Amino acid sequence: MNGAQTLVNTLVDQGVDICFANPGTSEMHFLAALDNPRMRSVLCLFEGVATGAADGWYRMKDKPASTLLHLGPGLANGLANIHNAKRASSGMVNIVGEHSVSHLKYNPPLSSDIEGLARPLCHWVRRADSADTIAWDAAQAVEVASEHPGKIATLILPGDVSWREVKSPATPPVGNRPRKAVDPARIEHVARILRSGEPAMLILANKATRGRALDLAGKIAKATGARLGSQFFTARIERGAGRTPIERIPYAVAQATAFLAPIRHIITVETVEPVAFFSYPDKPSLMKQEGTSVHPLVEADEDSELAFEALLDALGASQTTGLVQERIVTPPPTGALNPISIAHALAAAIPENCIVVDESLTTGRESMGLTMGAAPHDLINNMGGSIGYSTPVATGVALACPDRPVLCMVGDGSAMYTIQSLWTQARENLNVTTVIFANNSYAILKLEYANMGAGEPGPQAMNMIDIGNPKIDWLAMAKSMGVRSVAVETAEDFTRTLAECLAEPGPKLIEVRL
Amino acid sequence: MNGAQTLVNTLVDQGVDICFANPGTSEMHFLAALDNPRMRSVLCLFEGVATGAADGWYRMKDKPASTLLHLGPGLANGLANIHNAKRASSGMVNIVGEHSVSHLKYNPPLSSDIEGLARPLCHWVRRADSADTIAWDAAQAVEVASEHPGKIATLILPGDVSWREVKSPATPPVGNRPRKAVDPARIEHVARILRSGEPAMLILANKATRGRALDLAGKIAKATGARLGSQFFTARIERGAGRTPIERIPYAVAQATAFLAPIRHIITVETVEPVAFFSYPDKPSLMKQEGTSVHPLVEADEDSELAFEALLDALGASQTTGLVQERIVTPPPTGALNPISIAHALAAAIPENCIVVDESLTTGRESMGLTMGAAPHDLINNMGGSIGYSTPVATGVALACPDRPVLCMVGDGSAMYTIQSLWTQARENLNVTTVIFANNSYAILKLEYANMGAGEPGPQAMNMIDIGNPKIDWLAMAKSMGVRSVAVETAEDFTRTLAECLAEPGPKLIEVRL
């Protein structure tokens, strides 16, 4: 057994059983090792698709996927979605091919400082030294990636380490990951705040916005009158009818500040206090009211479920029933497509168990709030702000949950960064419906231009925001990569088409002409 | 005048008058400043297109372009083509938007270690501290980028530096860049070698493969019997009928070794001795014969023209006439498309003054040698080996040379990395004909799998090299971004279509079905 085979075996032993790959010459032995029935390999035509898909996989599975990338530039192409995954606390194991040690000294064209490229965005970076130790390297990578919160681990794999025979095979133990409880003093402190009756909001994030942790948060809210909020972007929220409802803090600084104005106590759970996404000349960075206190309840590496149980105990409220979002049936929308009719279309068409990956920016920002009472679904957001996250993440999500419909909502500008995802969706026949909101502009930037106080854009600046010349033909784009597609121009058509697409297997694309 | 306006003004004053931009919120004031009639702005839908286009611009203009990128992830998306540009010795000035200083401490979602991301692949990295000093920062960036060989300069631009008023405007002097001569002792040494009559080859690169330097190299060859060679990949070669012919060292290690076997003295000019692109278990890294000596004549930062003049003087051969490639008219090919018929089609169809950007890998590797006697043209190669360089570089080349036809030859697998280039080509109505060699596989990797001694690929490994499921519909892809397209299946059709496309203005795409 050679180094590459040992690596693949160890990854699978440790629970990493999918590899999103974009291979090159230096990875040929790893490719050969992928002929292992326990590892699923998924080909991506661009590395940003591979790393984004690994992010999506983690968000649904709570365990890391692996990627295969080709030397420094292959890693570089994957970095933007590694940044997004890191900010979403998604675990991931990247295998980056590298020249053999004996070849590196000649500085061949594809050589670069791979460690240097990896370090700014990865939690753990190691260069495999020998085939004999690679099992330990791989086990350590998975161990780090599987921590809570998830981490980015990157293992650099020189060609000769891949192809050399392993002399003394090792089977590292599978890591054991205990849950980290919260300091009882912090629980007591927050219990006192909540008992005071002063306006308070728990801001939930990461693992606290789903499953039992979310139910427990609902009980705390019910027992104390505290509100439940989330940042504008969250890694994954279980929401809709029957779920514990969470209020979303608005994106725009002025609206967020107004939203938070009545709150006296912000209690943070796996997150920090709300911060503006960008800085603006005349706006604050922190969005809370002056005088509002911030109380960390659960730090990023602690366990929300354990903390909420202890808090309910401290409050004497363990037997409280939780909050439940009612089903809200909105009228099927008619006529023109606008944020309201789009929201009603979504509320009507999203099926139970759907996973919604949202990167709709301008269009979706106003719409999603109106889908609180839709059938129960998962909502996934872009945590890192690097555009081009959604179509790759939807790809990984669909592979993780083959029995659930996936709805990917994306603006036309955003979709173009990693559009190669469609090809992998067609190849793997994934149940992803991609909705392109085609407004033919970087519309979000028109708003931001004004927010920045940069005045009225001149013709040249406006030209840099306009992507309507030429208009992207989304039906042709989908066809080019083997995805069925349809365009809609009315709310009725959108509602009906969306429901149909989400009910059928396989990938589809809907161009929403705005 | 604010910081952003001062920056744009300084760039233009220093000779950088084009900006390949993919802006975001933090760059709104820079965007406003682009409303400057002296600066041309070109919108790119993905950052790898922007940095690749800047590379193409430099290769034809010998002066840097600027790019506008959105924080760390925007830079990350541009890094692969920055790597390629760096290896091609292309100068470039990247402006990377960043949060304001006051906002950074809150670690907002899009913040990352931009310097850390930039350093491995950039020669010069600086964070602009204040609007008052940004003119000097910009002048220094251009100064560094304009050195010989060209350098990658990256200036990080915080939002508040952009929007603050400049109190004391400065006008930095325009840099003066003297040519660096070669040590006379080295000239004498090489003259002795050449006089010895032992088999010698000058390996030319960068500025030595074109213009007067190339003519002078031809005289040296004529006077001494030394051969002229180039690495398999060169930044830009002026070749074809009437030009000084250069032999191309083969890509594959076995062929390169055989090619170099008769050579006793390798004389390097702006390059180093030939090194294998990748390492293989049973093949050498260095490709020269044992016993062959290597003599550096011109280092990367020295001037080949000055060196060749001095060498001709030392040889007493200044009056020698040079070498001239004859026009070779090959018969118009007929029948099936294969490397030979494709080569003959190219030889017949490439018009005078054409600029050929080659990333055809499997197909082109065998074909290009047969076009030595075509009409005079420029040939541009991928120097860094990161796939996805050609369509962006062709975009920048066409903007640099609007009156010359540009032929971009690319494999189907390679084209998918940065396919967004087509949109910019359509938007700017550039004279680029993109030829897609559609073999529906990463065919190069099938060869490399065997070269690596990884044995016969198993079904899963083979599946990772096969990109034919689904087949990419290139006509639909071109249509989606507003580019006219046609598919060809015979040599006659290819020859005729290629000649027609290169004679007409505007972007076109030819799918060559293999």
PDB file of N, CA, C and O in Angstrom, chain A residues 328-382:
ATOM      1  N   ILE A 328     -48.354  29.756   8.289  1.00  0.00           N
ATOM      2  CA  ILE A 328     -49.056  30.916   7.717  1.00  0.00           C
ATOM      3  C   ILE A 328     -49.223  30.632   6.235  1.00  0.00           C
ATOM      4  O   ILE A 328     -48.240  30.485   5.507  1.00  0.00           O
ATOM      5  N   VAL A 329     -50.477  30.509   5.832  1.00  0.00           N
ATOM      6  CA  VAL A 329     -50.712  30.268   4.408  1.00  0.00           C
ATOM      7  C   VAL A 329     -50.990  31.607   3.751  1.00  0.00           C
ATOM      8  O   VAL A 329     -52.000  32.248   4.029  1.00  0.00           O
ATOM      9  N   THR A 330     -50.035  32.040   2.948  1.00  0.00           N
ATOM     10  CA  THR A 330     -50.205  33.326   2.254  1.00  0.00           C
ATOM     11  C   THR A 330     -50.921  33.074   0.937  1.00  0.00           C
ATOM     12  O   THR A 330     -50.848  31.968   0.382  1.00  0.00           O
ATOM     13  N   PRO A 331     -51.647  34.079   0.438  1.00  0.00           N
ATOM     14  CA  PRO A 331     -52.364  33.870  -0.828  1.00  0.00           C
ATOM     15  C   PRO A 331     -51.377  33.657  -1.964  1.00  0.00           C
ATOM     16  O   PRO A 331     -50.319  34.303  -1.982  1.00  0.00           O
ATOM     17  N   PRO A 332     -51.667  32.736  -2.889  1.00  0.00           N
ATOM     18  CA  PRO A 332     -50.775  32.584  -4.051  1.00  0.00           C
ATOM     19  C   PRO A 332     -50.665  33.922  -4.774  1.00  0.00           C
ATOM     20  O   PRO A 332     -51.687  34.540  -5.069  1.00  0.00           O
ATOM     21  N   PRO A 333     -49.473  34.398  -4.995  1.00  0.00           N
ATOM     22  CA  PRO A 333     -49.321  35.742  -5.547  1.00  0.00           C
ATOM     23  C   PRO A 333     -49.636  35.789  -7.042  1.00  0.00           C
ATOM     24  O   PRO A 333     -49.533  34.775  -7.739  1.00  0.00           O
ATOM     25  N   THR A 334     -50.004  36.955  -7.510  1.00  0.00           N
ATOM     26  CA  THR A 334     -50.281  37.131  -8.936  1.00  0.00           C
ATOM     27  C   THR A 334     -49.576  38.397  -9.415  1.00  0.00           C
ATOM     28  O   THR A 334     -49.173  39.242  -8.619  1.00  0.00           O
ATOM     29  N   GLY A 335     -49.434  38.466 -10.710  1.00  0.00           N
ATOM     30  CA  GLY A 335     -48.925  39.700 -11.320  1.00  0.00           C
ATOM     31  C   GLY A 335     -47.420  39.820 -11.289  1.00  0.00           C
ATOM     32  O   GLY A 335     -46.697  38.819 -11.431  1.00  0.00           O
ATOM     33  N   ALA A 336     -46.976  41.051 -11.075  1.00  0.00           N
ATOM     34  CA  ALA A 336     -45.555  41.368 -11.241  1.00  0.00           C
ATOM     35  C   ALA A 336     -44.699  40.679 -10.173  1.00  0.00           C
ATOM     36  O   ALA A 336     -45.159  40.411  -9.064  1.00  0.00           O
ATOM     37  N   LEU A 337     -43.457  40.414 -10.534  1.00  0.00           N
ATOM     38  CA  LEU A 337     -42.479  39.867  -9.592  1.00  0.00           C
ATOM     39  C   LEU A 337     -41.804  41.006  -8.840  1.00  0.00           C
ATOM     40  O   LEU A 337     -41.225  41.910  -9.440  1.00  0.00           O
ATOM     41  N   ASN A 338     -41.946  40.990  -7.537  1.00  0.00           N
ATOM     42  CA  ASN A 338     -41.284  41.973  -6.687  1.00  0.00           C
ATOM     43  C   ASN A 338     -40.999  41.269  -5.359  1.00  0.00           C
ATOM     44  O   ASN A 338     -41.395  40.111  -5.173  1.00  0.00           O
ATOM     45  N   PRO A 339     -40.288  41.892  -4.451  1.00  0.00           N
ATOM     46  CA  PRO A 339     -39.917  41.162  -3.224  1.00  0.00           C
ATOM     47  C   PRO A 339     -41.109  40.539  -2.504  1.00  0.00           C
ATOM     48  O   PRO A 339     -40.989  39.425  -1.972  1.00  0.00           O
ATOM     49  N   ILE A 340     -42.254  41.213  -2.492  1.00  0.00           N
ATOM     50  CA  ILE A 340     -43.418  40.661  -1.791  1.00  0.00           C
ATOM     51  C   ILE A 340     -43.976  39.450  -2.539  1.00  0.00           C
ATOM     52  O   ILE A 340     -44.198  38.378  -1.939  1.00  0.00           O
ATOM     53  N   SER A 341     -44.186  39.584  -3.830  1.00  0.00           N
ATOM     54  CA  SER A 341     -44.776  38.451  -4.562  1.00  0.00           C
ATOM     55  C   SER A 341     -43.788  37.282  -4.612  1.00  0.00           C
ATOM     56  O   SER A 341     -44.187  36.111  -4.575  1.00  0.00           O
ATOM     57  N   ILE A 342     -42.493  37.589  -4.662  1.00  0.00           N
ATOM     58  CA  ILE A 342     -41.492  36.509  -4.628  1.00  0.00           C
ATOM     59  C   ILE A 342     -41.563  35.790  -3.280  1.00  0.00           C
ATOM     60  O   ILE A 342     -41.526  34.554  -3.206  1.00  0.00           O
ATOM     61  N   ALA A 343     -41.695  36.558  -2.213  1.00  0.00           N
ATOM     62  CA  ALA A 343     -41.782  35.947  -0.878  1.00  0.00           C
ATOM     63  C   ALA A 343     -43.016  35.049  -0.787  1.00  0.00           C
ATOM     64  O   ALA A 343     -42.946  33.925  -0.271  1.00  0.00           O
ATOM     65  N   HIS A 344     -44.123  35.526  -1.293  1.00  0.00           N
ATOM     66  CA  HIS A 344     -45.341  34.714  -1.234  1.00  0.00           C
ATOM     67  C   HIS A 344     -45.219  33.475  -2.115  1.00  0.00           C
ATOM     68  O   HIS A 344     -45.740  32.412  -1.778  1.00  0.00           O
ATOM     69  N   ALA A 345     -44.536  33.627  -3.231  1.00  0.00           N
ATOM     70  CA  ALA A 345     -44.288  32.455  -4.084  1.00  0.00           C
ATOM     71  C   ALA A 345     -43.448  31.431  -3.335  1.00  0.00           C
ATOM     72  O   ALA A 345     -43.742  30.230  -3.346  1.00  0.00           O
ATOM     73  N   LEU A 346     -42.409  31.911  -2.659  1.00  0.00           N
ATOM     74  CA  LEU A 346     -41.546  30.995  -1.889  1.00  0.00           C
ATOM     75  C   LEU A 346     -42.361  30.317  -0.785  1.00  0.00           C
ATOM     76  O   LEU A 346     -42.286  29.099  -0.592  1.00  0.00           O
ATOM     77  N   ALA A 347     -43.143  31.121  -0.060  1.00  0.00           N
ATOM     78  CA  ALA A 347     -43.929  30.576   1.052  1.00  0.00           C
ATOM     79  C   ALA A 347     -44.894  29.501   0.551  1.00  0.00           C
ATOM     80  O   ALA A 347     -45.125  28.489   1.226  1.00  0.00           O
ATOM     81  N   ALA A 348     -45.421  29.705  -0.633  1.00  0.00           N
ATOM     82  CA  ALA A 348     -46.374  28.731  -1.178  1.00  0.00           C
ATOM     83  C   ALA A 348     -45.673  27.496  -1.724  1.00  0.00           C
ATOM     84  O   ALA A 348     -46.195  26.378  -1.639  1.00  0.00           O
ATOM     85  N   ALA A 349     -44.488  27.681  -2.292  1.00  0.00           N
ATOM     86  CA  ALA A 349     -43.877  26.587  -3.063  1.00  0.00           C
ATOM     87  C   ALA A 349     -42.852  25.768  -2.286  1.00  0.00           C
ATOM     88  O   ALA A 349     -42.561  24.627  -2.666  1.00  0.00           O
ATOM     89  N   ILE A 350     -42.275  26.331  -1.210  1.00  0.00           N
ATOM     90  CA  ILE A 350     -41.240  25.578  -0.489  1.00  0.00           C
ATOM     91  C   ILE A 350     -41.875  24.340   0.138  1.00  0.00           C
ATOM     92  O   ILE A 350     -42.773  24.462   0.974  1.00  0.00           O
ATOM     93  N   PRO A 351     -41.422  23.150  -0.228  1.00  0.00           N
ATOM     94  CA  PRO A 351     -42.026  21.949   0.350  1.00  0.00           C
ATOM     95  C   PRO A 351     -41.409  21.622   1.717  1.00  0.00           C
ATOM     96  O   PRO A 351     -40.331  22.112   2.062  1.00  0.00           O
ATOM     97  N   GLU A 352     -42.102  20.809   2.472  1.00  0.00           N
ATOM     98  CA  GLU A 352     -41.596  20.373   3.767  1.00  0.00           C
ATOM     99  C   GLU A 352     -40.232  19.704   3.566  1.00  0.00           C
ATOM    100  O   GLU A 352     -40.039  18.959   2.603  1.00  0.00           O
ATOM    101  N   ASN A 353     -39.315  20.024   4.470  1.00  0.00           N
ATOM    102  CA  ASN A 353     -37.998  19.389   4.443  1.00  0.00           C
ATOM    103  C   ASN A 353     -37.041  19.982   3.422  1.00  0.00           C
ATOM    104  O   ASN A 353     -35.922  19.486   3.242  1.00  0.00           O
ATOM    105  N   CYS A 354     -37.480  21.015   2.731  1.00  0.00           N
ATOM    106  CA  CYS A 354     -36.628  21.657   1.733  1.00  0.00           C
ATOM    107  C   CYS A 354     -35.415  22.295   2.422  1.00  0.00           C
ATOM    108  O   CYS A 354     -35.486  22.725   3.574  1.00  0.00           O
ATOM    109  N   ILE A 355     -34.290  22.337   1.718  1.00  0.00           N
ATOM    110  CA  ILE A 355     -33.112  23.060   2.205  1.00  0.00           C
ATOM    111  C   ILE A 355     -32.912  24.266   1.292  1.00  0.00           C
ATOM    112  O   ILE A 355     -32.747  24.100   0.075  1.00  0.00           O
ATOM    113  N   VAL A 356     -32.968  25.452   1.871  1.00  0.00           N
ATOM    114  CA  VAL A 356     -32.862  26.674   1.079  1.00  0.00           C
ATOM    115  C   VAL A 356     -31.470  27.267   1.278  1.00  0.00           C
ATOM    116  O   VAL A 356     -31.080  27.578   2.401  1.00  0.00           O
ATOM    117  N   VAL A 357     -30.730  27.385   0.195  1.00  0.00           N
ATOM    118  CA  VAL A 357     -29.412  28.025   0.231  1.00  0.00           C
ATOM    119  C   VAL A 357     -29.591  29.409  -0.380  1.00  0.00           C
ATOM    120  O   VAL A 357     -29.949  29.531  -1.556  1.00  0.00           O
ATOM    121  N   ASP A 358     -29.358  30.439   0.416  1.00  0.00           N
ATOM    122  CA  ASP A 358     -29.754  31.782  -0.004  1.00  0.00           C
ATOM    123  C   ASP A 358     -28.545  32.662  -0.270  1.00  0.00           C
ATOM    124  O   ASP A 358     -27.738  32.928   0.623  1.00  0.00           O
ATOM    125  N   GLU A 359     -28.428  33.127  -1.514  1.00  0.00           N
ATOM    126  CA  GLU A 359     -27.427  34.148  -1.859  1.00  0.00           C
ATOM    127  C   GLU A 359     -28.088  35.144  -2.812  1.00  0.00           C
ATOM    128  O   GLU A 359     -27.540  35.528  -3.835  1.00  0.00           O
ATOM    129  N   SER A 360     -29.313  35.521  -2.417  1.00  0.00           N
ATOM    130  CA  SER A 360     -30.075  36.334  -3.361  1.00  0.00           C
ATOM    131  C   SER A 360     -29.857  37.825  -3.160  1.00  0.00           C
ATOM    132  O   SER A 360     -30.328  38.626  -3.945  1.00  0.00           O
ATOM    133  N   LEU A 361     -29.115  38.210  -2.137  1.00  0.00           N
ATOM    134  CA  LEU A 361     -28.732  39.604  -1.915  1.00  0.00           C
ATOM    135  C   LEU A 361     -29.905  40.553  -2.097  1.00  0.00           C
ATOM    136  O   LEU A 361     -30.836  40.558  -1.308  1.00  0.00           O
ATOM    137  N   THR A 362     -29.867  41.329  -3.148  1.00  0.00           N
ATOM    138  CA  THR A 362     -30.861  42.394  -3.304  1.00  0.00           C
ATOM    139  C   THR A 362     -32.283  41.871  -3.208  1.00  0.00           C
ATOM    140  O   THR A 362     -33.118  42.411  -2.487  1.00  0.00           O
ATOM    141  N   THR A 363     -32.583  40.815  -3.940  1.00  0.00           N
ATOM    142  CA  THR A 363     -33.956  40.349  -4.016  1.00  0.00           C
ATOM    143  C   THR A 363     -34.366  39.655  -2.725  1.00  0.00           C
ATOM    144  O   THR A 363     -35.408  39.949  -2.147  1.00  0.00           O
ATOM    145  N   GLY A 364     -33.528  38.733  -2.263  1.00  0.00           N
ATOM    146  CA  GLY A 364     -33.930  37.909  -1.137  1.00  0.00           C
ATOM    147  C   GLY A 364     -33.922  38.624   0.198  1.00  0.00           C
ATOM    148  O   GLY A 364     -34.604  38.210   1.137  1.00  0.00           O
ATOM    149  N   ARG A 365     -33.132  39.692   0.303  1.00  0.00           N
ATOM    150  CA  ARG A 365     -32.993  40.368   1.575  1.00  0.00           C
ATOM    151  C   ARG A 365     -34.336  40.812   2.126  1.00  0.00           C
ATOM    152  O   ARG A 365     -34.579  40.794   3.320  1.00  0.00           O
ATOM    153  N   GLU A 366     -35.214  41.213   1.232  1.00  0.00           N
ATOM    154  CA  GLU A 366     -36.526  41.680   1.678  1.00  0.00           C
ATOM    155  C   GLU A 366     -37.531  40.545   1.762  1.00  0.00           C
ATOM    156  O   GLU A 366     -38.542  40.653   2.437  1.00  0.00           O
ATOM    157  N   SER A 367     -37.261  39.463   1.033  1.00  0.00           N
ATOM    158  CA  SER A 367     -38.295  38.440   0.891  1.00  0.00           C
ATOM    159  C   SER A 367     -38.304  37.420   2.011  1.00  0.00           C
ATOM    160  O   SER A 367     -39.368  36.958   2.424  1.00  0.00           O
ATOM    161  N   MET A 368     -37.142  37.054   2.509  1.00  0.00           N
ATOM    162  CA  MET A 368     -37.092  35.854   3.349  1.00  0.00           C
ATOM    163  C   MET A 368     -37.903  35.982   4.638  1.00  0.00           C
ATOM    164  O   MET A 368     -38.441  35.009   5.145  1.00  0.00           O
ATOM    165  N   GLY A 369     -37.993  37.212   5.176  1.00  0.00           N
ATOM    166  CA  GLY A 369     -38.747  37.400   6.417  1.00  0.00           C
ATOM    167  C   GLY A 369     -40.194  36.961   6.289  1.00  0.00           C
ATOM    168  O   GLY A 369     -40.826  36.554   7.276  1.00  0.00           O
ATOM    169  N   LEU A 370     -40.713  37.029   5.090  1.00  0.00           N
ATOM    170  CA  LEU A 370     -42.125  36.697   4.879  1.00  0.00           C
ATOM    171  C   LEU A 370     -42.352  35.199   4.696  1.00  0.00           C
ATOM    172  O   LEU A 370     -43.457  34.776   4.378  1.00  0.00           O
ATOM    173  N   THR A 371     -41.300  34.414   4.884  1.00  0.00           N
ATOM    174  CA  THR A 371     -41.472  32.959   4.723  1.00  0.00           C
ATOM    175  C   THR A 371     -41.383  32.232   6.065  1.00  0.00           C
ATOM    176  O   THR A 371     -41.280  31.003   6.089  1.00  0.00           O
ATOM    177  N   MET A 372     -41.471  32.976   7.144  1.00  0.00           N
ATOM    178  CA  MET A 372     -41.393  32.375   8.489  1.00  0.00           C
ATOM    179  C   MET A 372     -42.412  31.257   8.696  1.00  0.00           C
ATOM    180  O   MET A 372     -42.140  30.275   9.397  1.00  0.00           O
ATOM    181  N   GLY A 373     -43.596  31.429   8.119  1.00  0.00           N
ATOM    182  CA  GLY A 373     -44.658  30.460   8.359  1.00  0.00           C
ATOM    183  C   GLY A 373     -44.817  29.451   7.236  1.00  0.00           C
ATOM    184  O   GLY A 373     -45.853  28.773   7.131  1.00  0.00           O
ATOM    185  N   ALA A 374     -43.801  29.330   6.409  1.00  0.00           N
ATOM    186  CA  ALA A 374     -43.833  28.321   5.339  1.00  0.00           C
ATOM    187  C   ALA A 374     -43.687  26.925   5.960  1.00  0.00           C
ATOM    188  O   ALA A 374     -43.475  26.785   7.170  1.00  0.00           O
ATOM    189  N   ALA A 375     -43.819  25.901   5.139  1.00  0.00           N
ATOM    190  CA  ALA A 375     -43.579  24.532   5.617  1.00  0.00           C
ATOM    191  C   ALA A 375     -42.171  24.460   6.212  1.00  0.00           C
ATOM    192  O   ALA A 375     -41.281  25.201   5.791  1.00  0.00           O
ATOM    193  N   PRO A 376     -41.951  23.585   7.189  1.00  0.00           N
ATOM    194  CA  PRO A 376     -40.642  23.561   7.854  1.00  0.00           C
ATOM    195  C   PRO A 376     -39.509  23.250   6.868  1.00  0.00           C
ATOM    196  O   PRO A 376     -39.640  22.350   6.033  1.00  0.00           O
ATOM    197  N   HIS A 377     -38.435  24.007   6.987  1.00  0.00           N
ATOM    198  CA  HIS A 377     -37.304  23.884   6.053  1.00  0.00           C
ATOM    199  C   HIS A 377     -36.031  24.336   6.742  1.00  0.00           C
ATOM    200  O   HIS A 377     -36.083  24.885   7.843  1.00  0.00           O
ATOM    201  N   ASP A 378     -34.886  24.133   6.100  1.00  0.00           N
ATOM    202  CA  ASP A 378     -33.608  24.642   6.594  1.00  0.00           C
ATOM    203  C   ASP A 378     -33.195  25.822   5.731  1.00  0.00           C
ATOM    204  O   ASP A 378     -33.356  25.792   4.506  1.00  0.00           O
ATOM    205  N   LEU A 379     -32.622  26.839   6.370  1.00  0.00           N
ATOM    206  CA  LEU A 379     -32.127  28.000   5.630  1.00  0.00           C
ATOM    207  C   LEU A 379     -30.631  28.127   5.885  1.00  0.00           C
ATOM    208  O   LEU A 379     -30.183  28.133   7.040  1.00  0.00           O
ATOM    209  N   ILE A 380     -29.877  28.248   4.804  1.00  0.00           N
ATOM    210  CA  ILE A 380     -28.410  28.343   4.866  1.00  0.00           C
ATOM    211  C   ILE A 380     -27.974  29.672   4.266  1.00  0.00           C
ATOM    212  O   ILE A 380     -28.447  30.050   3.194  1.00  0.00           O
ATOM    213  N   ASN A 381     -27.085  30.390   4.969  1.00  0.00           N
ATOM    214  CA  ASN A 381     -26.617  31.701   4.496  1.00  0.00           C
ATOM    215  C   ASN A 381     -25.116  31.716   4.270  1.00  0.00           C
ATOM    216  O   ASN A 381     -24.384  30.871   4.778  1.00  0.00           O
ATOM    217  N   ASN A 382     -24.690  32.771   3.590  1.00  0.00           N
ATOM    218  CA  ASN A 382     -23.267  33.009   3.352  1.00  0.00           C
ATOM    219  C   ASN A 382     -22.679  33.731   4.559  1.00  0.00           C
ATOM    220  O   ASN A 382     -22.995  34.882   4.821  1.00  0.00           O
TER     221      ASN A 382
END
